[in-house]
């Protein structure tokens, strides 16, 4: 089968998974599966919620015969491991014996062992590496490798590096929309009591589709129930005295991704202590001068970061720096 055909059906599997809210599956990845026989899609499945059936299991349900079918999956199938809540998709595929399996990407948790297990059973497997899995789950590999969340420092600032001004928002509508898209993708938002009391934000996701990320608040100041953070439905708010207390908690290793909504001091702390996986700058075309607070308190070298993406958002500029 040509790469074009494989890419077409893996794109279909990607489309299925992309429609799923990542907050529902996290820390599991979003995965799609399509089964094709005689040039037609005969079944499809998607992982919809953490702890429930995986994409392959959903697609393989019923009395479907795979004798002359090809299976397309956006990620290497799972197998048994300690604490696993669902049956092995690898064993299920081996038992039903499709004529060939196409996988977009190897799972860093299994590192290709399950693909080799399927091949040893006599079923051919092709790993395509089209990048669909990474687009669906940009934080998954980091979380598996480090047992810690992917932390993105989000900074909206003026040209001269100030994060406050006389206006409520420094950046324009497209940048604000992008931030809401980010909130829908990250598992949690990190902020401080100082920021909450100063700005009275909601930190919600104001999109037609997409749920609210959980909220982690650092600091010991009292937060009155009149603040807007308490009015946002369907999210959990966690409180810790310090980032180190949060880091020592069981929650830290469970989260796959965090974006920050912090001020000068916390931005500086996270960068100086090497706790950041990415820095996302939203830069507005204005100079604030001495009236605004700086994005960082002191000089912090960024030699270990590279510029992954640069984009104009109306008159704003978006820059995505990633840890090497």
mmCIF file with all atom_site columns, C-alpha atoms in Angstrom, residues 1-92:
data_model
loop_
_atom_site.group_PDB
_atom_site.id
_atom_site.type_symbol
_atom_site.label_atom_id
_atom_site.label_alt_id
_atom_site.label_comp_id
_atom_site.label_asym_id
_atom_site.label_entity_id
_atom_site.label_seq_id
_atom_site.pdbx_PDB_ins_code
_atom_site.Cartn_x
_atom_site.Cartn_y
_atom_site.Cartn_z
_atom_site.occupancy
_atom_site.B_iso_or_equiv
_atom_site.pdbx_formal_charge
_atom_site.auth_seq_id
_atom_site.auth_comp_id
_atom_site.auth_asym_id
_atom_site.auth_atom_id
_atom_site.pdbx_PDB_model_num
ATOM 1  C CA . UNK A 1 1  ? 0.000   0.000   0.000  1.00 0.00 ? 1  UNK A CA 1
ATOM 2  C CA . UNK A 1 2  ? 1.278   3.466   -0.856 1.00 0.00 ? 2  UNK A CA 1
ATOM 3  C CA . UNK A 1 3  ? 2.210   6.104   1.718  1.00 0.00 ? 3  UNK A CA 1
ATOM 4  C CA . UNK A 1 4  ? -0.589  8.250   0.303  1.00 0.00 ? 4  UNK A CA 1
ATOM 5  C CA . UNK A 1 5  ? -3.216  5.636   1.158  1.00 0.00 ? 5  UNK A CA 1
ATOM 6  C CA . UNK A 1 6  ? -1.782  5.023   4.623  1.00 0.00 ? 6  UNK A CA 1
ATOM 7  C CA . UNK A 1 7  ? -1.678  8.748   5.311  1.00 0.00 ? 7  UNK A CA 1
ATOM 8  C CA . UNK A 1 8  ? -5.283  9.143   4.140  1.00 0.00 ? 8  UNK A CA 1
ATOM 9  C CA . UNK A 1 9  ? -6.643  6.592   6.610  1.00 0.00 ? 9  UNK A CA 1
ATOM 10 C CA . UNK A 1 10 ? -4.388  7.712   9.459  1.00 0.00 ? 10 UNK A CA 1
ATOM 11 C CA . UNK A 1 11 ? -5.713  11.214  8.817  1.00 0.00 ? 11 UNK A CA 1
ATOM 12 C CA . UNK A 1 12 ? -9.220  9.797   9.304  1.00 0.00 ? 12 UNK A CA 1
ATOM 13 C CA . UNK A 1 13 ? -8.110  8.235   12.596 1.00 0.00 ? 13 UNK A CA 1
ATOM 14 C CA . UNK A 1 14 ? -6.543  11.578  13.575 1.00 0.00 ? 14 UNK A CA 1
ATOM 15 C CA . UNK A 1 15 ? -9.783  13.430  12.803 1.00 0.00 ? 15 UNK A CA 1
ATOM 16 C CA . UNK A 1 16 ? -11.710 11.111  15.123 1.00 0.00 ? 16 UNK A CA 1
ATOM 17 C CA . UNK A 1 17 ? -9.277  11.652  17.979 1.00 0.00 ? 17 UNK A CA 1
ATOM 18 C CA . UNK A 1 18 ? -8.959  15.403  17.449 1.00 0.00 ? 18 UNK A CA 1
ATOM 19 C CA . UNK A 1 19 ? -12.683 15.805  18.143 1.00 0.00 ? 19 UNK A CA 1
ATOM 20 C CA . UNK A 1 20 ? -12.205 14.438  21.667 1.00 0.00 ? 20 UNK A CA 1
ATOM 21 C CA . UNK A 1 21 ? -11.682 16.843  24.575 1.00 0.00 ? 21 UNK A CA 1
ATOM 22 C CA . UNK A 1 22 ? -8.099  16.245  25.795 1.00 0.00 ? 22 UNK A CA 1
ATOM 23 C CA . UNK A 1 23 ? -9.198  16.955  29.376 1.00 0.00 ? 23 UNK A CA 1
ATOM 24 C CA . UNK A 1 24 ? -11.336 13.805  29.195 1.00 0.00 ? 24 UNK A CA 1
ATOM 25 C CA . UNK A 1 25 ? -8.523  11.422  28.245 1.00 0.00 ? 25 UNK A CA 1
ATOM 26 C CA . UNK A 1 26 ? -5.576  13.026  30.058 1.00 0.00 ? 26 UNK A CA 1
ATOM 27 C CA . UNK A 1 27 ? -3.099  11.851  31.184 1.00 0.00 ? 27 UNK A CA 1
ATOM 28 C CA . UNK A 1 28 ? -3.814  9.187   28.562 1.00 0.00 ? 28 UNK A CA 1
ATOM 29 C CA . UNK A 1 29 ? -3.241  10.271  24.954 1.00 0.00 ? 29 UNK A CA 1
ATOM 30 C CA . UNK A 1 30 ? -5.988  10.866  22.427 1.00 0.00 ? 30 UNK A CA 1
ATOM 31 C CA . UNK A 1 31 ? -5.931  7.958   19.956 1.00 0.00 ? 31 UNK A CA 1
ATOM 32 C CA . UNK A 1 32 ? -7.978  7.141   16.864 1.00 0.00 ? 32 UNK A CA 1
ATOM 33 C CA . UNK A 1 33 ? -8.355  3.845   15.003 1.00 0.00 ? 33 UNK A CA 1
ATOM 34 C CA . UNK A 1 34 ? -9.825  3.035   11.588 1.00 0.00 ? 34 UNK A CA 1
ATOM 35 C CA . UNK A 1 35 ? -10.352 -0.433  10.082 1.00 0.00 ? 35 UNK A CA 1
ATOM 36 C CA . UNK A 1 36 ? -10.424 -0.733  6.283  1.00 0.00 ? 36 UNK A CA 1
ATOM 37 C CA . UNK A 1 37 ? -11.522 -3.701  4.125  1.00 0.00 ? 37 UNK A CA 1
ATOM 38 C CA . UNK A 1 38 ? -11.850 -3.730  0.326  1.00 0.00 ? 38 UNK A CA 1
ATOM 39 C CA . UNK A 1 39 ? -11.009 -0.039  0.205  1.00 0.00 ? 39 UNK A CA 1
ATOM 40 C CA . UNK A 1 40 ? -13.799 0.957   2.595  1.00 0.00 ? 40 UNK A CA 1
ATOM 41 C CA . UNK A 1 41 ? -13.791 1.985   6.253  1.00 0.00 ? 41 UNK A CA 1
ATOM 42 C CA . UNK A 1 42 ? -15.787 -0.737  8.001  1.00 0.00 ? 42 UNK A CA 1
ATOM 43 C CA . UNK A 1 43 ? -15.234 0.319   11.606 1.00 0.00 ? 43 UNK A CA 1
ATOM 44 C CA . UNK A 1 44 ? -13.684 3.089   13.655 1.00 0.00 ? 44 UNK A CA 1
ATOM 45 C CA . UNK A 1 45 ? -12.980 3.840   17.277 1.00 0.00 ? 45 UNK A CA 1
ATOM 46 C CA . UNK A 1 46 ? -11.568 6.508   19.544 1.00 0.00 ? 46 UNK A CA 1
ATOM 47 C CA . UNK A 1 47 ? -10.408 6.750   23.146 1.00 0.00 ? 47 UNK A CA 1
ATOM 48 C CA . UNK A 1 48 ? -13.001 9.037   24.715 1.00 0.00 ? 48 UNK A CA 1
ATOM 49 C CA . UNK A 1 49 ? -12.267 9.064   28.448 1.00 0.00 ? 49 UNK A CA 1
ATOM 50 C CA . UNK A 1 50 ? -9.467  8.077   30.816 1.00 0.00 ? 50 UNK A CA 1
ATOM 51 C CA . UNK A 1 51 ? -10.065 4.589   32.213 1.00 0.00 ? 51 UNK A CA 1
ATOM 52 C CA . UNK A 1 52 ? -12.490 3.589   29.465 1.00 0.00 ? 52 UNK A CA 1
ATOM 53 C CA . UNK A 1 53 ? -12.023 1.556   26.277 1.00 0.00 ? 53 UNK A CA 1
ATOM 54 C CA . UNK A 1 54 ? -9.135  2.410   23.964 1.00 0.00 ? 54 UNK A CA 1
ATOM 55 C CA . UNK A 1 55 ? -9.552  3.291   20.309 1.00 0.00 ? 55 UNK A CA 1
ATOM 56 C CA . UNK A 1 56 ? -8.656  -0.208  19.059 1.00 0.00 ? 56 UNK A CA 1
ATOM 57 C CA . UNK A 1 57 ? -11.097 -1.852  21.478 1.00 0.00 ? 57 UNK A CA 1
ATOM 58 C CA . UNK A 1 58 ? -13.884 0.447   20.293 1.00 0.00 ? 58 UNK A CA 1
ATOM 59 C CA . UNK A 1 59 ? -13.148 -0.289  16.626 1.00 0.00 ? 59 UNK A CA 1
ATOM 60 C CA . UNK A 1 60 ? -12.841 -4.055  17.196 1.00 0.00 ? 60 UNK A CA 1
ATOM 61 C CA . UNK A 1 61 ? -16.131 -4.418  19.044 1.00 0.00 ? 61 UNK A CA 1
ATOM 62 C CA . UNK A 1 62 ? -18.731 -6.791  17.651 1.00 0.00 ? 62 UNK A CA 1
ATOM 63 C CA . UNK A 1 63 ? -18.205 -9.718  15.286 1.00 0.00 ? 63 UNK A CA 1
ATOM 64 C CA . UNK A 1 64 ? -15.998 -7.869  12.817 1.00 0.00 ? 64 UNK A CA 1
ATOM 65 C CA . UNK A 1 65 ? -13.689 -10.156 10.798 1.00 0.00 ? 65 UNK A CA 1
ATOM 66 C CA . UNK A 1 66 ? -10.195 -8.758  10.218 1.00 0.00 ? 66 UNK A CA 1
ATOM 67 C CA . UNK A 1 67 ? -8.958  -11.527 7.950  1.00 0.00 ? 67 UNK A CA 1
ATOM 68 C CA . UNK A 1 68 ? -8.826  -9.199  4.932  1.00 0.00 ? 68 UNK A CA 1
ATOM 69 C CA . UNK A 1 69 ? -8.734  -5.887  6.805  1.00 0.00 ? 69 UNK A CA 1
ATOM 70 C CA . UNK A 1 70 ? -6.045  -3.330  7.531  1.00 0.00 ? 70 UNK A CA 1
ATOM 71 C CA . UNK A 1 71 ? -5.948  -1.464  10.843 1.00 0.00 ? 71 UNK A CA 1
ATOM 72 C CA . UNK A 1 72 ? -4.778  2.161   11.117 1.00 0.00 ? 72 UNK A CA 1
ATOM 73 C CA . UNK A 1 73 ? -3.908  3.518   14.588 1.00 0.00 ? 73 UNK A CA 1
ATOM 74 C CA . UNK A 1 74 ? -2.411  6.871   15.540 1.00 0.00 ? 74 UNK A CA 1
ATOM 75 C CA . UNK A 1 75 ? -0.282  5.303   18.323 1.00 0.00 ? 75 UNK A CA 1
ATOM 76 C CA . UNK A 1 76 ? 1.361   1.945   19.060 1.00 0.00 ? 76 UNK A CA 1
ATOM 77 C CA . UNK A 1 77 ? -1.205  -0.353  20.742 1.00 0.00 ? 77 UNK A CA 1
ATOM 78 C CA . UNK A 1 78 ? -1.037  -0.817  24.506 1.00 0.00 ? 78 UNK A CA 1
ATOM 79 C CA . UNK A 1 79 ? -0.130  -3.999  26.365 1.00 0.00 ? 79 UNK A CA 1
ATOM 80 C CA . UNK A 1 80 ? -0.215  -5.166  29.981 1.00 0.00 ? 80 UNK A CA 1
ATOM 81 C CA . UNK A 1 81 ? 1.554   -3.144  32.699 1.00 0.00 ? 81 UNK A CA 1
ATOM 82 C CA . UNK A 1 82 ? 1.150   -2.665  36.438 1.00 0.00 ? 82 UNK A CA 1
ATOM 83 C CA . UNK A 1 83 ? -1.962  -0.675  37.296 1.00 0.00 ? 83 UNK A CA 1
ATOM 84 C CA . UNK A 1 84 ? -3.475  -0.873  33.814 1.00 0.00 ? 84 UNK A CA 1
ATOM 85 C CA . UNK A 1 85 ? -7.269  -0.451  33.870 1.00 0.00 ? 85 UNK A CA 1
ATOM 86 C CA . UNK A 1 86 ? -8.157  -1.838  30.419 1.00 0.00 ? 86 UNK A CA 1
ATOM 87 C CA . UNK A 1 87 ? -7.321  -5.055  28.519 1.00 0.00 ? 87 UNK A CA 1
ATOM 88 C CA . UNK A 1 88 ? -4.343  -5.295  26.164 1.00 0.00 ? 88 UNK A CA 1
ATOM 89 C CA . UNK A 1 89 ? -5.094  -3.918  22.701 1.00 0.00 ? 89 UNK A CA 1
ATOM 90 C CA . UNK A 1 90 ? -1.992  -5.705  21.418 1.00 0.00 ? 90 UNK A CA 1
ATOM 91 C CA . UNK A 1 91 ? -3.382  -9.102  22.474 1.00 0.00 ? 91 UNK A CA 1
ATOM 92 C CA . UNK A 1 92 ? -6.763  -8.237  20.984 1.00 0.00 ? 92 UNK A CA 1
#
